[in-house]
mmCIF file of C-alpha atoms in Angstrom:
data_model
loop_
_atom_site.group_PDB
_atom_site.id
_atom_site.type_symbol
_atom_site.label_atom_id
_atom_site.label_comp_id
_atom_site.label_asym_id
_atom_site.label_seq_id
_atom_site.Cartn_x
_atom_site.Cartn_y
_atom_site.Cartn_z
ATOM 1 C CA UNK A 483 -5.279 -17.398 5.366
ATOM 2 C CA UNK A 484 -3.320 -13.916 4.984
ATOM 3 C CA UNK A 485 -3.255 -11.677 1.831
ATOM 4 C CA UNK A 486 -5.425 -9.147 -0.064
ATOM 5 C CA UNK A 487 -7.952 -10.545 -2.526
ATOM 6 C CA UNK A 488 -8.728 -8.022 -5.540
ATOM 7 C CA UNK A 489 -12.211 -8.279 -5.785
ATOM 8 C CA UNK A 490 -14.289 -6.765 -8.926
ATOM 9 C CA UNK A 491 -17.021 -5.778 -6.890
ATOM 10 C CA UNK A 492 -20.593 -6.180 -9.431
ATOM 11 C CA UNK A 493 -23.542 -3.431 -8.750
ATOM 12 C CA UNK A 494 -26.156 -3.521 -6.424
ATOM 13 C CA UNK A 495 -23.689 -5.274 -3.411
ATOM 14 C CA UNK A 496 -22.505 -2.808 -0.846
ATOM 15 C CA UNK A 497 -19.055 -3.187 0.010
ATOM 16 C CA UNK A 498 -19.902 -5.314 3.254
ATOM 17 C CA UNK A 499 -22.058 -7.721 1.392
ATOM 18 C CA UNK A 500 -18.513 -8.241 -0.445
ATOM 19 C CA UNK A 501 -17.232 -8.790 2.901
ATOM 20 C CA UNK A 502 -19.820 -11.077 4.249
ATOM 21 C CA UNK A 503 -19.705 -13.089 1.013
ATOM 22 C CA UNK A 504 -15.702 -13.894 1.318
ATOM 23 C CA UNK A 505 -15.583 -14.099 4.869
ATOM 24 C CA UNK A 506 -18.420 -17.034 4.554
ATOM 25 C CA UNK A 507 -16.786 -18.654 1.122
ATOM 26 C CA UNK A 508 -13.155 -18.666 2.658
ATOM 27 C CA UNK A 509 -14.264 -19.337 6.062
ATOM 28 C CA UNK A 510 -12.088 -17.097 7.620
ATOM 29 C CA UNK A 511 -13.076 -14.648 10.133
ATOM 30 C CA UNK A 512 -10.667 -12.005 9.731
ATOM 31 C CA UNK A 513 -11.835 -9.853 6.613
ATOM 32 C CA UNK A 514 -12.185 -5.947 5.824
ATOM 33 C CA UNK A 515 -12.043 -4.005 2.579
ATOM 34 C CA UNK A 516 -9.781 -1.154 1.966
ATOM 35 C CA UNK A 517 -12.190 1.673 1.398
ATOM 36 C CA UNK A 518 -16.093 1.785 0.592
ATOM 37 C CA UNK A 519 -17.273 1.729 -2.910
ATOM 38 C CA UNK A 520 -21.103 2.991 -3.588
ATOM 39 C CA UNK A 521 -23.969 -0.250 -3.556
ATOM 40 C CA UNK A 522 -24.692 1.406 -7.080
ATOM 41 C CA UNK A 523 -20.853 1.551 -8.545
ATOM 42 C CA UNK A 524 -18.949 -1.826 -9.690
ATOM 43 C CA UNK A 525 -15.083 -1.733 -9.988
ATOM 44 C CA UNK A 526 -12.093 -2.692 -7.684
ATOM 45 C CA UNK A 527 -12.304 -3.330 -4.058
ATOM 46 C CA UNK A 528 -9.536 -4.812 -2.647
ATOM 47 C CA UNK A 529 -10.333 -7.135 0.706
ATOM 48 C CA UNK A 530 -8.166 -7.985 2.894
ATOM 49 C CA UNK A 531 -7.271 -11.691 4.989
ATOM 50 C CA UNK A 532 -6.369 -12.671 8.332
ATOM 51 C CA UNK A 533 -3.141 -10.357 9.383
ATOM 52 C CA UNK A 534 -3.331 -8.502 6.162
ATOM 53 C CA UNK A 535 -6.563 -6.329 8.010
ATOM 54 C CA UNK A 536 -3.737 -4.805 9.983
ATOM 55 C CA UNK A 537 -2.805 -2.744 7.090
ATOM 56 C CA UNK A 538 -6.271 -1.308 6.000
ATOM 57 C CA UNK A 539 -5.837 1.921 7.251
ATOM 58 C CA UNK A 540 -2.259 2.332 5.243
ATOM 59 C CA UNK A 541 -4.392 1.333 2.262
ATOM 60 C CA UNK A 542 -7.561 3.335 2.877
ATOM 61 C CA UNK A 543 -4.724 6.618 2.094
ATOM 62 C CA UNK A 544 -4.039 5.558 -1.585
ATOM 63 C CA UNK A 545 -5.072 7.167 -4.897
ATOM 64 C CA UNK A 546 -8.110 5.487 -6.277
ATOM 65 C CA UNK A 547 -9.063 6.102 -10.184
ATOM 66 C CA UNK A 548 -12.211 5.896 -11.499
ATOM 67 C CA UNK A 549 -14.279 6.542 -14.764
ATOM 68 C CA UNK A 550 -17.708 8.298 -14.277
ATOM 69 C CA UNK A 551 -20.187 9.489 -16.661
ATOM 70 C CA UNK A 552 -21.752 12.514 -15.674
ATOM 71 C CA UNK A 553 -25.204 14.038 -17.321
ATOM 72 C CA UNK A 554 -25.934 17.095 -17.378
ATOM 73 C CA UNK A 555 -29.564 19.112 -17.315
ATOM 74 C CA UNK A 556 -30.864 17.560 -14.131
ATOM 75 C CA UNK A 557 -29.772 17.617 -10.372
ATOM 76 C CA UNK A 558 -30.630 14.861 -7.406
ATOM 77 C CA UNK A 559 -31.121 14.752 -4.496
ATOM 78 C CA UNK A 560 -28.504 11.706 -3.993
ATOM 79 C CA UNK A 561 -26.203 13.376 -6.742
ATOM 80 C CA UNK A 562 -26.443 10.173 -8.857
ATOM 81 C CA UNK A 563 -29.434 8.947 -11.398
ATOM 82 C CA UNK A 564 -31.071 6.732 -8.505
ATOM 83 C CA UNK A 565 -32.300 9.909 -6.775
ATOM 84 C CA UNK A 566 -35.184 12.538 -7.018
ATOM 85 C CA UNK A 567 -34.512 15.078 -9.147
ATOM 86 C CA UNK A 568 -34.684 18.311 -7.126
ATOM 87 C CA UNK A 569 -33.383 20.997 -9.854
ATOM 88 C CA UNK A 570 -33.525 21.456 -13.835
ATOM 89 C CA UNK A 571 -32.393 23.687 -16.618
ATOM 90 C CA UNK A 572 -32.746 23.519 -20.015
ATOM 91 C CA UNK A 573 -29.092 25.629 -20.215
ATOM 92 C CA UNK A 574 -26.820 24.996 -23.197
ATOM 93 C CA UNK A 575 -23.237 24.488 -23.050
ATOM 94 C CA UNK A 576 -20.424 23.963 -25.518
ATOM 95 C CA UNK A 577 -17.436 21.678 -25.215
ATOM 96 C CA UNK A 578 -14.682 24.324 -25.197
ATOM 97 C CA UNK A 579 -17.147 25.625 -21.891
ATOM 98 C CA UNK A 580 -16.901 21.671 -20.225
ATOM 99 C CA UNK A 581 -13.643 21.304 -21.082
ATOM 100 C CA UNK A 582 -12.912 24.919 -19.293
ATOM 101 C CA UNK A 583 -14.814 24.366 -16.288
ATOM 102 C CA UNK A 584 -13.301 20.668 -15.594
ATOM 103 C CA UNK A 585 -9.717 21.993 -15.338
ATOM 104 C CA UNK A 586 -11.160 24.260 -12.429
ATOM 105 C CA UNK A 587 -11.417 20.934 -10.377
ATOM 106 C CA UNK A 588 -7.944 19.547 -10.945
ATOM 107 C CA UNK A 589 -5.519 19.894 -7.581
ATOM 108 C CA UNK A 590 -6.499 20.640 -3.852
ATOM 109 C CA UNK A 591 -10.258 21.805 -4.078
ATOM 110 C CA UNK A 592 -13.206 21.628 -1.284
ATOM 111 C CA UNK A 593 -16.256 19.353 -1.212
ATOM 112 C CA UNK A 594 -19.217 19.171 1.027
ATOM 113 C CA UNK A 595 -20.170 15.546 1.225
ATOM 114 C CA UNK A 596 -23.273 14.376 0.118
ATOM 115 C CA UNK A 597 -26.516 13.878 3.038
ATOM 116 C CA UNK A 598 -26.981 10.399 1.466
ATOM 117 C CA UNK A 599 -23.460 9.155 2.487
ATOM 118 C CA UNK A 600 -21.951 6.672 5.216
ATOM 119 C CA UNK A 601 -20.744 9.807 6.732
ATOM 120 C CA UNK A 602 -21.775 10.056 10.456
ATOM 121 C CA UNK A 603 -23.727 13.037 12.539
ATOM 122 C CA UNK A 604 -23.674 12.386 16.046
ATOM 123 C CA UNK A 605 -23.460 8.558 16.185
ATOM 124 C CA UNK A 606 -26.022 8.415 13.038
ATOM 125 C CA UNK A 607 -25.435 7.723 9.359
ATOM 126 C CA UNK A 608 -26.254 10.641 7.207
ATOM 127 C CA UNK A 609 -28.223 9.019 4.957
ATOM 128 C CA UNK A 610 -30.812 7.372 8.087
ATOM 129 C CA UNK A 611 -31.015 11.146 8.670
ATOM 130 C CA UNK A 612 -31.733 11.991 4.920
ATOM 131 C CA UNK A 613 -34.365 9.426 4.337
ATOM 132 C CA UNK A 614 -36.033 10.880 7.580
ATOM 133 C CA UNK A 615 -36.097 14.283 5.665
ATOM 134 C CA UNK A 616 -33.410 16.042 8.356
ATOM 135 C CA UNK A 617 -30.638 17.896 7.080
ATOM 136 C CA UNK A 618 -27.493 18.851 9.442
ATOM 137 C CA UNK A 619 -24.484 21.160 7.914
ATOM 138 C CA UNK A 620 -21.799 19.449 6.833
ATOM 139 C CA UNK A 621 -18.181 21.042 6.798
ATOM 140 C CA UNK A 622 -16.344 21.238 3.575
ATOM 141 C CA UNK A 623 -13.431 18.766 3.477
ATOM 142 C CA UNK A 624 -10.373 19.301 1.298
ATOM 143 C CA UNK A 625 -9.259 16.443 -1.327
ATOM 144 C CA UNK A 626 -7.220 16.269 -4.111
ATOM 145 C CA UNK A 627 -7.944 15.690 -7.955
ATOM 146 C CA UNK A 628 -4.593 14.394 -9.283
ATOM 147 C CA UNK A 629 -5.996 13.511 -13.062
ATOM 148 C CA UNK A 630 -9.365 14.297 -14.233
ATOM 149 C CA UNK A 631 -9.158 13.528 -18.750
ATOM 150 C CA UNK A 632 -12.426 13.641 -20.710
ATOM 151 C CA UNK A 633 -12.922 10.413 -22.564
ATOM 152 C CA UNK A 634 -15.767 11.878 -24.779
ATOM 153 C CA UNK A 635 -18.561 14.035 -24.892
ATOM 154 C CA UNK A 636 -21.955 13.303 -26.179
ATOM 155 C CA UNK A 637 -24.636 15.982 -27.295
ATOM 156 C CA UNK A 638 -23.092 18.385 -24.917
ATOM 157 C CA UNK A 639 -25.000 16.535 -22.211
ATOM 158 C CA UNK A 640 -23.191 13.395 -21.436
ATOM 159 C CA UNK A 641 -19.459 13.328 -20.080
ATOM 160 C CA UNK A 642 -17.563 10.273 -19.554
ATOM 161 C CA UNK A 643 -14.242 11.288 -17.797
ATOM 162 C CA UNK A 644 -11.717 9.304 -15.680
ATOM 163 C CA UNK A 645 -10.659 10.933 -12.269
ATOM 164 C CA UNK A 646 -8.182 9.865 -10.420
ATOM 165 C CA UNK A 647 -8.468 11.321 -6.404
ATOM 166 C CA UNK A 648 -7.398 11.339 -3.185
ATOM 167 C CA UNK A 649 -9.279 9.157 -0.350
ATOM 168 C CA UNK A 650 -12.923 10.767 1.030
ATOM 169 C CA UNK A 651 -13.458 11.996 -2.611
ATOM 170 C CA UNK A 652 -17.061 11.746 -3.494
ATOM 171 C CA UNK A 653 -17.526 11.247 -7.289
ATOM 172 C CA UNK A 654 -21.418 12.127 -6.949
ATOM 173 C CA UNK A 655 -20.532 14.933 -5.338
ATOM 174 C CA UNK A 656 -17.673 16.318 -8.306
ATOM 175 C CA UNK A 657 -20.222 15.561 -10.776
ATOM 176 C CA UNK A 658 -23.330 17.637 -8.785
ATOM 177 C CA UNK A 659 -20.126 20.698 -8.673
ATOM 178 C CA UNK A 660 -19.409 20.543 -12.268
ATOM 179 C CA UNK A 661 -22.814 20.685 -13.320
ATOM 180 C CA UNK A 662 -23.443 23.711 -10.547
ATOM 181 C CA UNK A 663 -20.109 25.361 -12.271
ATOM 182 C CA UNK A 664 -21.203 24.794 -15.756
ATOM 183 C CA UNK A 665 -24.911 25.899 -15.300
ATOM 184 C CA UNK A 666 -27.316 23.545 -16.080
ATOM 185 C CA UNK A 667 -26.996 21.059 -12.947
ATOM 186 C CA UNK A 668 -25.686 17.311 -13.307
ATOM 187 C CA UNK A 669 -25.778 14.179 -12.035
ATOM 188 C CA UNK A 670 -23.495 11.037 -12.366
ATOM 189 C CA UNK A 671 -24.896 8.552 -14.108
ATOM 190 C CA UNK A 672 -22.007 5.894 -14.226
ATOM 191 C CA UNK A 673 -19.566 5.210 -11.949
ATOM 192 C CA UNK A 674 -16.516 2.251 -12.388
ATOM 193 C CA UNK A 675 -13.811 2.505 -10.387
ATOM 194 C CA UNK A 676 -10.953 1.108 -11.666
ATOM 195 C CA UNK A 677 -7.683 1.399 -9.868
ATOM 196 C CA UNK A 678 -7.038 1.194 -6.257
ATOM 197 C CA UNK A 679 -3.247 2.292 -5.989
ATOM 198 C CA UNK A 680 -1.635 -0.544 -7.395
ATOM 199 C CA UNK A 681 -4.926 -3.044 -7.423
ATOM 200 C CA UNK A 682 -6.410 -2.098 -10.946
ATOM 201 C CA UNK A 683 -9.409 -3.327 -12.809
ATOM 202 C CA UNK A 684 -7.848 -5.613 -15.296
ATOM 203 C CA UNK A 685 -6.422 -8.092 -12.597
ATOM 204 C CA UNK A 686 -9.389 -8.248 -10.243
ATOM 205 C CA UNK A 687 -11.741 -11.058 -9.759
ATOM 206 C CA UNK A 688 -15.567 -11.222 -10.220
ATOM 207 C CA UNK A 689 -17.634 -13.062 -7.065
ATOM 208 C CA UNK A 690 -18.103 -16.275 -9.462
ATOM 209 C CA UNK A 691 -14.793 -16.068 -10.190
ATOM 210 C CA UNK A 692 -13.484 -15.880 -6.658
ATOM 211 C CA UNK A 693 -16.251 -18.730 -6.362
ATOM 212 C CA UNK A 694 -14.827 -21.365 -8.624
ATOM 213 C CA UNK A 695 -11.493 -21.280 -7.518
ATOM 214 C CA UNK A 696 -12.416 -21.687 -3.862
ATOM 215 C CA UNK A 697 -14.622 -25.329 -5.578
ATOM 216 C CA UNK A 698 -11.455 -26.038 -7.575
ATOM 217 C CA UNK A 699 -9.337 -25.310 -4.277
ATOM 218 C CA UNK A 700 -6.982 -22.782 -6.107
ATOM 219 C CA UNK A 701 -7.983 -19.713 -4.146
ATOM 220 C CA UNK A 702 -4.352 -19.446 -2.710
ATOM 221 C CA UNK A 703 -3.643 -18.485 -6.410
ATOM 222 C CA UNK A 704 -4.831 -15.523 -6.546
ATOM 223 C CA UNK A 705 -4.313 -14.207 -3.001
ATOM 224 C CA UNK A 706 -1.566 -11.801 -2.924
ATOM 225 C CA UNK A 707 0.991 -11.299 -0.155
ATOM 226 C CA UNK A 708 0.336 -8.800 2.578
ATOM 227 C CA UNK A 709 3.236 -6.284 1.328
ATOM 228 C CA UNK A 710 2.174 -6.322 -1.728
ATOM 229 C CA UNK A 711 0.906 -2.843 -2.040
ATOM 230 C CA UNK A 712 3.526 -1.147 0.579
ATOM 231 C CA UNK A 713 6.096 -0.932 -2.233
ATOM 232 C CA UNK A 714 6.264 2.556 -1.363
ATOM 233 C CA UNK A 715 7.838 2.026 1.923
ATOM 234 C CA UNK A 716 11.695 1.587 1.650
ATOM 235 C CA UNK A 717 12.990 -1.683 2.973
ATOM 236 C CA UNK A 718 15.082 -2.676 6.088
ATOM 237 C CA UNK A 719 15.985 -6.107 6.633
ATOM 238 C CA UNK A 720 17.508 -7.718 10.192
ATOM 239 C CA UNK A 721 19.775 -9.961 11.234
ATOM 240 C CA UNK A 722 18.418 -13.210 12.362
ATOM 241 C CA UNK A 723 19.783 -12.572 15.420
ATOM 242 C CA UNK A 724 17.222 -9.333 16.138
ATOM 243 C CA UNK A 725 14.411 -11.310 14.689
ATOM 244 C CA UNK A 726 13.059 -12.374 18.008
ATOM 245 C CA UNK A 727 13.644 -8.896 19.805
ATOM 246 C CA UNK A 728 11.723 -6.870 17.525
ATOM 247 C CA UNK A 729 8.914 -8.791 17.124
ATOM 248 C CA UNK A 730 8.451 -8.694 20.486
ATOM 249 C CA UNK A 731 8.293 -5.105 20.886
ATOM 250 C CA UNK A 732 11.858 -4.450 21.322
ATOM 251 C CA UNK A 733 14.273 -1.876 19.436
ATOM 252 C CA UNK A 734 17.198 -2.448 16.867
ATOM 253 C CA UNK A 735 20.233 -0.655 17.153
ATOM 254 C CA UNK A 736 20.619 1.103 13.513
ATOM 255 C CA UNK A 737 23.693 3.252 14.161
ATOM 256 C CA UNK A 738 24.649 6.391 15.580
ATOM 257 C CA UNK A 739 22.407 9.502 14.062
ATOM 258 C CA UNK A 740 25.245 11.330 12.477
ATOM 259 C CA UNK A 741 26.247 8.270 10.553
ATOM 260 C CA UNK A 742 22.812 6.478 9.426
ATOM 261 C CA UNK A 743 20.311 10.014 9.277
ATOM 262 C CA UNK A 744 21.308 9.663 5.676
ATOM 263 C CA UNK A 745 20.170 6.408 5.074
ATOM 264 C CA UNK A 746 17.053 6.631 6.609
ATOM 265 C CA UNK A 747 14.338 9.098 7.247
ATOM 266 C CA UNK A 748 12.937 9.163 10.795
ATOM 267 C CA UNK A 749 9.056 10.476 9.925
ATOM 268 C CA UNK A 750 8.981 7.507 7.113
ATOM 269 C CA UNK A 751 7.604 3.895 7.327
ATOM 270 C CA UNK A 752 9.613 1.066 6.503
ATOM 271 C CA UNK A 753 9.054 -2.891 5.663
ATOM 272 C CA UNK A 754 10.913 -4.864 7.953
ATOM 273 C CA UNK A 755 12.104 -7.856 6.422
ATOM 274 C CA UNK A 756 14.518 -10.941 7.855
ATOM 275 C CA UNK A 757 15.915 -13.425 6.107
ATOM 276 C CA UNK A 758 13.626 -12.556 3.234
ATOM 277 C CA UNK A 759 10.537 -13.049 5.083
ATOM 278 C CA UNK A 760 8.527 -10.005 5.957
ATOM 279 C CA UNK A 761 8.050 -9.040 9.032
ATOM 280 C CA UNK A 762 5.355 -6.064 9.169
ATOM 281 C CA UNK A 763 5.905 -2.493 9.180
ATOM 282 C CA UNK A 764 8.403 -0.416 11.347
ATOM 283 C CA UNK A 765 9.744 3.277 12.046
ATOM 284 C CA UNK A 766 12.609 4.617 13.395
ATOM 285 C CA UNK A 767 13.237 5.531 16.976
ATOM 286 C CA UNK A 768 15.593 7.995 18.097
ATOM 287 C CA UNK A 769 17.004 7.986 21.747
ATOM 288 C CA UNK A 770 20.190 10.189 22.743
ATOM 289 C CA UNK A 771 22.822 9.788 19.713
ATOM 290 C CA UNK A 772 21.778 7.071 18.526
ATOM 291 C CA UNK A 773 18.654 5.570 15.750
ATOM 292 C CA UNK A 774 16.388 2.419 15.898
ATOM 293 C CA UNK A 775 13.636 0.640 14.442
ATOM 294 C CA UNK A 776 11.024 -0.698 16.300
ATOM 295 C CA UNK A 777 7.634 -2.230 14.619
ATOM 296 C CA UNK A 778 4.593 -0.188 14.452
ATOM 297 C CA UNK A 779 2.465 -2.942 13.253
ATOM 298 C CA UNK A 780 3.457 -6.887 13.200
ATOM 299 C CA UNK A 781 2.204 -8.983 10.391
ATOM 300 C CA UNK A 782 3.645 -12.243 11.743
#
C-alpha cells in the first residue's frame, strides 16, 4: 500500500498515536506523518504509506496554514491555555493597536521555541527537561509568516486570526510574542490547522472515517498517489529504453549543456516519469559538456 492519507487529526492524539492507529488499521508497516501537530490542536496531518515515507522530508518543507485564537491578559508557561499561568496584566488595548502590532510579525522574523516542545537538548526532549523544572537556552530560529489576517476580534481580548508559516513555526510561541508586543501577555487558546501545502482541511478524513472505509474495503479510495503533492517539481519523462538504467542508479544522457541549460535548471528537483508511470524524484548531473539526470530518491 503506497500513497499519502489526509488525515483530520481530532484533539487529545499526538501525531504518533495517528501513526500507530493507521499503521495497525491498514496493516502496513511503513507509515510516517509529514510534520508534528500539537496533542492539543486538531486539523490536517497528512500520513504517509509504504514508498510514499521516502518523500517526508520534501513535505516536512511546505507552507502549513492554520487558524488560532489567541487571548490576551494572561501568559503560560506552555504558551497555550493548558499551562500555568506565570504572568498577568490587566493592560487595555484597542483594535487599531492589535491590528498594528500583528503586521510587525508578517515576513522573516525570529522565534525562540517554546521549553515544552519536541525540540531536543542533548539527546533529551525539552519538555522531559521542563516538567523536571530545568531550563537550557534555546537559540532563536528564523521562520517566515507569509499571511497572518484577523478573522475577528472580541472584547479586545480574544483574536481569532489565520497564519499561514513556514515549517518549525510555533503558533504558541507567535501568540506568547504578540501578547509580549502588545502589552498585556497572551496565550493561544485555539489552534486548527488547516492546510498542509496542498492537503487542506475540507478534503481530509476523520479516524472513524478512515475506519469505515477500511470495514467497507474502500480505503484505496481515498489514498492519494505518492506525487501528488510534488506538483512543484517540473517533469521529465524517459524513454522506455532508460527505464531500467536509471532506476538502477545509473545516469541519462539529457544533452550537451549549451543546448539543454535552458530547459532545465541544475540546483532544481524533478519528477521522473516513463511511460506515464512515475518513477520518483531526480536531479541533474553535470559531467564535462554534457547534462544528466540521475534519481535522488526511487519510489518504485
Amino acid at each position: 500500500m503506497n500513497g499519502i492519507l489526509n488525515v483530520l487529526k481530532p484533539t487529545g492524539m499526538t501525531s504518533h498515536d495517528v501513526v500507530s492507529y493507521i499503521r495497525s488499521k491498514l496493516k502496513t508497516k511503513k507509515v510516517g506523518h509529514t510534520g508534528t501537530l500539537d496533542p492539543n490542536a486538531a486539523g490536517v496531518l497528512p500520513i504517509c504509506l509504504g514508498k510514499a515515507t521516502k518523500i517526508t522530508q520534501y513535505l516536512i518543507e511546505k507552507r502549513k496554514k492554520y487558524r488560532c485564537e489567541l487571548t490576551l491578559g494572561k501568559e503560560t508557561d506552555t504558551q497555550d491555555k493548558y499551562g500555568k499561568v506565570i504572568k498577568e496584566s490587566e493592560i487595555k488595548v484597542n483594535e487599531n493597536e492589535i491590528r498594528r502590532v500583528f503586521k510587525n510579525f508578517l515576513g522573516e522574523i525570529e522565534q525562540i521555541p517554546p521549553m515544552h516542545s519536541a525540540l531536543k537538548h542533548k539527546g533529551r526532549k525539552l519538555y522531559e527537561l521542563a516538567r523536571v523544572g530545568k531550563k537550557v537556552d534555546i537559540k532563536p530560529r528564523k521562520i517566515k509568516v507569509y499571511n497572518l489576517d484577523i478573522i475577528s476580534i472580541k472584547d479586545n481580548k480574544k483574536i481569532l486570526f489565520d497564519v499561514e508559516c513556514s515549517k518549525g513555526t510555533y503558533i504558541r510561541t507567535l501568540c506568547k510574542d504578540i501578547g509580549r508586543q502588545l502589552g498585556p501577555y497572551g496565550y493561544m487558546s485555539f489552534l486548527l490547522r488547516t492546510r498542509v501545502d496542498k492537503f487542506d482541511l475540507l478534503n481530509a478524513y476523520t479516524i472513524e472515517e478512515i475506519n469505515d472505509y477500511v470495514n467497507n474495503n474502500q480505503i484505496d479510495d481515498i489514498i492519494l498517489p505518492i506525487d501528488y503533492p510534488l506538483d512543484n517539481y517540473k517533469i521529465i519523462t524517459i524513454k522506455k529504453r532508460n527505464k531500467k538504467i536509471i532506476t538502477n542508479g545509473g545516469r541519462v544522457f539529457l544533452g550537451k549543456k549549451h543546448d539543454v541549460m535552458k530547459l532545465y535548471n541544475k540546483m532544481a528537483k524533478y519528477r521522473i516519469y516513463c511511460e506515464g508511470r512515475f518513477l520518483g524524484i531526480g536531479k541533474i548531473v553535470e559531467l564535462g559538456d554534457a547534462w544528466f539526470v540521475k534519481m535522488e530518491k526511487l519510489l518504485v
